[in-house]
XYZ file of C-alpha atoms in Angstrom:
478
model
C -4.144 1.706 19.374
C -3.532 -2.025 18.863
C -4.712 -4.272 16.054
C -3.724 -7.264 13.969
C -4.459 -8.972 10.670
C -5.628 -12.066 12.572
C -2.644 -14.238 11.716
C -1.329 -17.018 13.953
C -0.002 -15.784 17.335
C -1.794 -12.400 17.051
C -4.046 -12.836 20.112
C -1.164 -14.106 22.246
C 0.976 -11.175 21.144
C -1.821 -8.681 21.883
C -2.106 -10.104 25.394
C 1.637 -9.497 25.869
C 1.297 -5.945 24.494
C -1.520 -5.285 26.996
C 0.484 -6.687 29.914
C 3.580 -4.652 29.044
C 1.583 -1.466 28.374
C -0.011 -1.746 31.814
C 3.327 -2.283 33.524
C 4.950 0.661 31.745
C 2.437 3.390 32.498
C 0.332 3.488 29.344
C -3.022 4.859 30.517
C -5.324 3.633 27.762
C -5.301 1.048 25.004
C -7.845 0.920 22.178
C -8.018 -2.536 20.574
C -10.131 -3.881 17.715
C -12.693 -6.543 18.641
C -11.041 -9.987 18.626
C -7.783 -8.177 17.933
C -8.834 -7.379 14.361
C -8.013 -3.963 12.855
C -6.834 -3.188 9.342
C -3.791 -0.972 8.948
C -5.925 1.899 7.522
C -8.362 1.522 10.446
C -5.517 1.787 12.966
C -4.303 4.959 11.258
C -7.872 6.302 11.255
C -8.427 5.629 14.975
C -5.045 7.096 15.974
C -5.959 10.334 14.210
C -9.545 10.349 15.480
C -8.737 9.950 19.174
C -5.330 11.689 19.025
C -3.509 8.612 20.296
C 0.223 8.580 20.918
C 0.678 5.848 18.328
C -0.274 2.353 17.337
C 0.971 -1.226 17.104
C -0.137 -3.392 14.182
C 0.668 -7.086 14.290
C 1.044 -8.036 10.634
C 3.528 -9.286 8.092
C 1.476 -7.788 5.249
C 1.217 -10.188 2.284
C 3.536 -12.840 3.777
C 2.174 -16.331 4.626
C 0.654 -16.978 8.056
C 0.260 -20.020 10.297
C 2.666 -21.688 12.740
C 5.328 -21.940 10.044
C 4.577 -18.557 8.501
C 5.696 -15.002 9.084
C 4.972 -12.594 11.930
C 5.642 -8.868 12.082
C 5.141 -5.713 14.109
C 4.468 -2.277 12.613
C 4.741 0.799 14.810
C 2.673 3.879 13.943
C 3.360 7.343 15.323
C 0.912 10.050 16.406
C 0.028 11.200 12.880
C -1.196 7.671 12.087
C 1.685 6.922 9.759
C 4.615 4.481 9.876
C 7.423 5.387 12.229
C 10.022 7.530 10.401
C 13.624 6.358 10.253
C 14.676 8.556 13.183
C 12.134 6.794 15.448
C 12.919 3.278 14.190
C 16.654 3.886 14.590
C 16.161 5.136 18.162
C 14.062 2.077 19.033
C 16.781 -0.172 17.623
C 19.526 1.592 19.589
C 17.534 1.288 22.830
C 16.861 -2.401 22.115
C 20.611 -3.089 22.204
C 20.940 -1.772 25.771
C 17.830 -3.280 27.422
C 18.596 -5.522 30.392
C 15.086 -6.035 31.755
C 11.446 -5.243 31.031
C 8.304 -4.699 33.088
C 5.166 -6.795 32.587
C 1.926 -7.618 34.402
C 1.811 -11.338 33.575
C -1.549 -12.065 35.285
C -3.543 -9.311 33.560
C -6.218 -10.710 31.233
C -8.416 -8.879 28.712
C -11.514 -10.152 26.958
C -10.922 -9.181 23.304
C -14.381 -10.332 22.236
C -16.395 -7.944 24.438
C -16.884 -4.405 23.096
C -16.590 -1.775 25.809
C -14.243 -0.559 28.549
C -12.325 -2.796 30.917
C -10.544 -1.013 33.778
C -7.763 -2.373 35.987
C -6.414 -1.081 39.285
C -2.687 -1.759 39.270
C -2.268 -1.361 43.063
C -1.850 2.393 42.672
C 1.422 2.019 40.823
C -0.075 4.128 38.030
C -3.441 5.719 37.377
C -6.127 3.134 36.554
C -5.320 1.251 33.355
C -8.113 1.193 30.783
C -8.554 -1.117 27.813
C -11.254 -0.217 25.320
C -12.425 -2.861 22.851
C -13.989 -1.183 19.805
C -15.889 -2.325 16.740
C -13.267 -2.977 14.068
C -15.165 -1.162 11.310
C -17.239 1.696 12.810
C -14.795 4.612 13.040
C -13.198 3.827 9.670
C -16.615 3.498 7.992
C -17.647 6.923 9.291
C -14.517 8.422 7.715
C -15.307 6.807 4.347
C -18.851 8.200 4.479
C -17.355 11.689 4.643
C -15.113 11.081 1.611
C -17.330 9.356 -0.961
C -20.780 9.720 -2.468
C -22.162 6.462 -1.069
C -25.459 6.979 -2.906
C -23.677 6.996 -6.270
C -21.784 3.815 -5.429
C -24.927 2.166 -4.054
C -26.766 2.963 -7.287
C -23.902 1.443 -9.284
C -24.197 -1.784 -7.277
C -28.005 -1.987 -6.972
C -29.592 0.278 -9.614
C -31.108 -0.623 -12.982
C -27.689 -0.691 -14.687
C -25.950 -2.352 -11.760
C -22.505 -3.845 -12.121
C -21.693 -7.235 -10.609
C -18.593 -7.197 -8.443
C -16.367 -9.887 -6.936
C -14.239 -9.010 -3.901
C -11.650 -11.389 -2.402
C -10.561 -10.645 1.178
C -8.046 -13.545 0.961
C -8.976 -14.665 4.511
C -7.180 -11.649 5.964
C -8.357 -8.706 8.008
C -10.575 -7.259 5.274
C -13.434 -9.760 5.541
C -15.432 -7.794 8.162
C -14.820 -4.522 6.280
C -15.920 -5.916 2.912
C -19.101 -7.446 4.321
C -20.037 -4.406 6.399
C -19.173 -1.657 3.911
C -19.604 -3.112 0.421
C -22.420 -5.555 1.200
C -24.398 -4.149 4.145
C -23.824 -0.446 3.540
C -23.552 -0.247 -0.257
C -25.838 -3.099 -1.253
C -23.553 -5.543 -3.025
C -24.985 -9.094 -2.823
C -23.499 -11.192 -0.023
C -22.083 -13.660 -2.536
C -20.035 -10.838 -4.098
C -17.557 -11.256 -1.258
C -15.369 -14.350 -0.943
C -12.793 -15.569 1.596
C -14.143 -13.126 4.176
C -13.414 -15.102 7.368
C -10.037 -14.084 8.843
C -7.970 -17.261 9.276
C -4.734 -17.674 11.210
C -3.036 -19.188 8.144
C -5.085 -17.304 5.503
C -6.317 -20.634 4.182
C -2.797 -21.824 3.404
C -2.139 -19.203 0.705
C -0.035 -16.033 0.959
C -2.571 -13.190 1.286
C -0.930 -11.373 -1.614
C -3.289 -9.561 -4.023
C -1.636 -10.357 -7.338
C -2.174 -12.611 -10.349
C -0.074 -15.387 -8.806
C -2.049 -15.852 -5.586
C -5.510 -14.336 -6.150
C -6.289 -17.198 -8.536
C -9.878 -17.777 -7.363
C -10.712 -14.158 -8.144
C -8.902 -14.235 -11.482
C -10.770 -17.350 -12.631
C -14.122 -15.862 -11.601
C -13.363 -12.629 -13.469
C -12.259 -14.456 -16.610
C -15.717 -15.992 -16.855
C -17.147 -12.598 -17.857
C -19.968 -12.580 -15.288
C -18.446 -9.816 -13.152
C -17.613 -6.288 -14.271
C -15.282 -5.387 -11.406
C -13.023 -7.429 -9.146
C -10.652 -6.618 -6.305
C -8.462 -8.434 -3.782
C -6.750 -7.266 -0.589
C -3.653 -8.276 1.344
C -3.681 -9.483 4.955
C -3.761 -6.091 6.698
C -5.855 -4.250 4.098
C -3.413 -1.613 2.917
C -2.817 -3.090 -0.562
C -5.205 -4.101 -3.317
C -5.527 -5.374 -6.887
C -8.079 -4.310 -9.515
C -9.458 -6.540 -12.295
C -11.971 -5.692 -14.988
C -14.376 -7.952 -16.871
C -12.794 -11.035 -18.449
C -9.841 -10.706 -16.078
C -8.525 -7.396 -17.474
C -5.609 -6.549 -15.153
C -4.866 -2.985 -14.028
C -1.272 -2.604 -12.930
C -0.638 -0.575 -9.789
C 1.146 2.325 -11.487
C -1.671 2.725 -14.005
C -4.231 2.511 -11.207
C -2.520 5.353 -9.347
C -2.396 7.536 -12.481
C -6.040 6.826 -13.387
C -7.178 7.659 -9.853
C -5.216 10.936 -10.080
C -6.829 11.817 -13.401
C -10.333 11.199 -12.019
C -10.217 12.785 -8.563
C -13.097 15.069 -9.539
C -15.356 12.005 -9.094
C -14.668 12.079 -5.322
C -16.461 14.704 -3.154
C -13.502 14.822 -0.739
C -11.144 16.186 -3.417
C -13.752 18.546 -4.829
C -13.919 20.072 -1.354
C -10.246 19.851 -0.309
C -8.562 20.471 -3.663
C -5.492 18.699 -5.043
C -2.149 20.065 -3.881
C 0.325 17.505 -5.202
C 1.068 13.854 -5.914
C 3.675 11.477 -4.528
C 5.083 8.218 -5.882
C 7.920 5.958 -4.873
C 10.901 6.116 -7.223
C 10.376 2.630 -8.771
C 6.693 3.373 -9.503
C 6.151 4.190 -13.170
C 6.047 7.800 -14.309
C 2.458 7.442 -15.560
C 1.458 9.657 -12.607
C 3.845 12.378 -13.787
C 2.018 12.687 -17.110
C -1.268 13.327 -15.287
C 0.337 15.792 -12.880
C 1.747 17.812 -15.778
C -1.724 18.209 -17.305
C -3.251 19.059 -13.906
C -0.371 21.457 -13.161
C 0.412 19.980 -9.749
C 3.843 18.900 -8.450
C 4.992 15.282 -8.169
C 7.275 14.179 -5.338
C 9.476 11.165 -6.111
C 10.396 9.443 -2.840
C 12.264 6.326 -1.725
C 10.176 3.185 -1.257
C 8.328 3.299 2.089
C 5.088 5.016 3.056
C 6.763 6.981 5.832
C 8.271 9.306 3.223
C 4.794 10.390 2.115
C 3.686 11.274 5.659
C 5.879 14.377 5.879
C 4.586 15.588 2.514
C 0.962 15.126 3.552
C 1.413 16.633 7.027
C 2.913 19.755 5.419
C 0.012 20.078 2.957
C 2.141 19.337 -0.113
C 0.631 15.998 -1.160
C -2.981 14.879 -1.653
C -2.524 11.473 -3.332
C 0.358 9.018 -3.311
C 1.176 5.456 -4.275
C 3.678 2.677 -4.855
C 4.118 0.055 -7.560
C 3.383 -2.711 -5.037
C -0.349 -1.794 -4.988
C -0.216 0.664 -2.148
C -2.323 3.762 -2.813
C -3.758 6.349 -0.436
C -4.485 10.002 0.145
C -4.211 12.589 2.885
C -7.406 11.297 4.538
C -4.972 9.008 6.438
C -1.233 8.497 6.738
C -1.296 4.908 5.503
C -2.022 3.245 2.202
C -5.626 2.121 2.059
C -6.840 -0.745 -0.124
C -10.583 -0.367 0.430
C -10.386 3.390 -0.109
C -8.741 2.697 -3.503
C -11.507 0.219 -4.416
C -14.191 2.777 -3.497
C -12.384 5.360 -5.648
C -12.548 2.948 -8.591
C -16.249 2.260 -7.988
C -16.851 6.020 -7.840
C -15.071 6.461 -11.180
C -17.135 3.643 -12.724
C -20.325 5.245 -11.413
C -19.422 8.699 -12.744
C -18.040 7.702 -16.146
C -20.440 4.844 -16.890
C -17.678 2.907 -18.629
C -16.081 -0.467 -17.961
C -12.721 -0.839 -16.213
C -11.037 -1.694 -19.522
C -12.605 1.273 -21.328
C -11.426 3.658 -18.618
C -7.876 2.267 -18.759
C -7.696 2.352 -22.559
C -9.074 5.899 -22.679
C -6.358 6.888 -20.213
C -3.650 5.317 -22.394
C -4.988 7.106 -25.467
C -4.823 10.460 -23.701
C -1.557 10.088 -21.762
C 0.291 7.216 -23.473
C 0.909 3.749 -22.078
C 3.712 2.990 -19.639
C 4.532 -0.694 -20.141
C 5.870 -1.879 -16.813
C 7.392 -5.044 -15.307
C 9.142 -5.941 -12.054
C 11.545 -8.863 -11.765
C 12.553 -10.144 -8.308
C 15.737 -12.126 -7.685
C 15.304 -13.450 -4.157
C 17.394 -15.142 -1.474
C 20.677 -13.741 -2.783
C 23.763 -14.015 -0.633
C 24.180 -10.429 0.658
C 27.851 -10.202 -0.265
C 27.049 -11.276 -3.828
C 24.196 -8.753 -4.020
C 26.510 -5.998 -2.772
C 29.070 -6.683 -5.497
C 26.373 -6.831 -8.200
C 25.135 -3.382 -7.223
C 28.640 -1.978 -6.802
C 29.785 -3.150 -10.237
C 26.523 -2.046 -11.842
C 26.845 1.430 -10.364
C 30.422 1.716 -11.643
C 29.263 0.659 -15.120
C 26.293 3.001 -15.527
C 27.889 6.072 -13.927
C 30.977 5.861 -16.133
C 31.062 8.677 -18.705
C 31.296 6.164 -21.557
C 27.826 4.800 -20.658
C 25.988 8.096 -21.109
C 24.193 8.590 -24.419
C 24.591 4.955 -25.418
C 21.785 3.455 -27.476
C 20.166 0.041 -27.057
C 17.946 -1.678 -29.612
C 15.038 -3.831 -28.367
C 12.859 -5.072 -31.201
C 11.868 -2.010 -33.214
C 12.593 0.369 -30.335
C 15.809 2.318 -29.860
C 16.479 3.454 -26.277
C 18.968 6.315 -25.839
C 20.459 6.838 -22.389
C 19.738 10.363 -21.167
C 21.096 10.124 -17.631
C 21.992 7.680 -14.861
C 22.297 8.034 -11.110
C 22.129 6.469 -7.678
C 18.844 7.846 -6.389
C 18.897 10.043 -3.315
C 16.023 11.943 -1.754
C 16.092 15.288 0.016
C 12.915 15.699 2.056
C 11.460 19.102 1.076
C 9.912 19.468 4.542
C 12.795 18.797 6.941
C 15.805 18.532 4.631
C 16.596 14.924 5.622
C 18.788 13.236 2.999
C 18.255 9.551 2.147
C 20.958 8.112 -0.128
C 21.588 4.995 -2.213
C 17.946 4.112 -2.838
C 18.457 2.418 -6.202
C 20.247 2.790 -9.528
C 18.398 4.502 -12.360
C 18.932 4.453 -16.111
C 16.621 7.051 -17.643
C 16.176 7.097 -21.412
C 15.354 10.060 -23.642
C 11.737 8.923 -24.211
C 11.056 8.697 -20.427
C 11.509 4.908 -20.368
C 13.526 3.673 -17.376
C 15.436 0.767 -15.872
C 15.672 0.667 -12.068
C 17.852 -1.659 -9.965
C 17.133 -1.758 -6.242
C 18.045 -3.908 -3.253
C 15.128 -4.838 -1.001
C 14.664 -6.634 2.332
C 18.386 -6.954 2.896
C 19.596 -8.672 6.042
C 22.573 -10.693 7.153
C 20.698 -13.785 5.915
C 19.367 -12.918 2.444
C 18.792 -10.083 -0.001
C 16.415 -9.421 -2.888
C 17.390 -7.619 -6.060
C 14.462 -5.995 -7.847
C 14.677 -4.823 -11.455
C 11.949 -2.502 -12.744
C 11.534 -1.987 -16.489
C 9.382 0.822 -17.867
C 8.856 1.538 -21.553
C 6.741 4.507 -22.672
C 4.548 4.220 -25.765
C 2.557 7.223 -27.016
C 1.104 5.596 -30.167
C -2.384 4.131 -29.392
C -1.919 1.515 -32.139
C 0.915 0.062 -30.014
C -1.096 -0.224 -26.758
C -2.169 -3.872 -27.090
C 1.127 -5.655 -26.473
C 2.092 -7.750 -23.455
C 4.448 -5.849 -21.104
C 6.929 -8.739 -21.076
C 7.581 -8.435 -24.822
C 8.118 -4.681 -24.853
């Protein structure tokens, strides 16, 4: 299965993928019309047709255009990201390649839905390319998960809520228009920036408060009760309530977990466990304890959740970077998360802010911030982490106390996080430094996107507050 987020160079790259697939004995390619397929849709189609894997041409939330970013994601047969063992093998093979096969004259019409067959002079069996509607198969899956009538009534009934959805000129435009507008009845003007553009309109297609400014301003006006934005390939999202009330990703994951009974899929399938990446706040853990289901704390990267879901251990998982999904696929799924939120709104008949504040009252609030220090010289970043690890793992550091405002934080334990996969026993080491305090607050230090050119140091700060009278502060001042 082949798709892209529509960014600059995508169609050219798809043509090269087609030509190389034909020359290397791939029998069938399934490609989204005009090359467009969201990451969740690729995962969905792989699983539906039992494909060998998929190629997604995307650089996620990174800028597009001739001077922007370009990326390739490889999915395996379960519809999830390639695990480390596959990626490492690909890399090793790449270092020994001396030539490659290609059919340079083969041309495919990406705009025409249907089959196109090619006779490659009997070198292989006939080569088939199938151009499919970008939305159809994925939409059918969503119909089997949600109560569309309940959502439709929320958007069109007598007590309808006005929504504002920003596709950020990425892949999600066709999905938003077809599913939220055509299928579920939201007015056409509910959806903005729905035409996929090669440069995403000049803005990074990153669904956060920095870049989704058009959505934020519209929500602050008070006219809309629910707002959402998506990244370029549709696997990440952001939720806003009326007057621009922001729901952070860790809270969103925990609130979804606490309200899974609003979704027919989970009523039928049950809830077996939750997964979160290590830097994601422990808000999910509080919900899991009440629901009496296990929580799996994994390294950052969706591939770690795939094993858990394939083995039946995990029903819902998420990351602090606005990736959330369930075992309906093996990828994070932004539109699925938005439909979950709309289902919760329909069932509880409360506003986004009321739902969030009720959750805090019941489970406590996890104040949460992430600070990114980018473009560090890798050698400098290495020494920072080395010295930091030596400091926090020294015996003299344990049980120290730190005063911040009126709060006293007592160190309970520190470590360099490592993960032992409960399914196959694979050990993944050195995934970040953790300082865990006695009240469940945490400080996390983690290197990200390291290369020989630059590195990023991320610091995650989490402070737990049980007292509802203390739930109205800004996270940055906690």
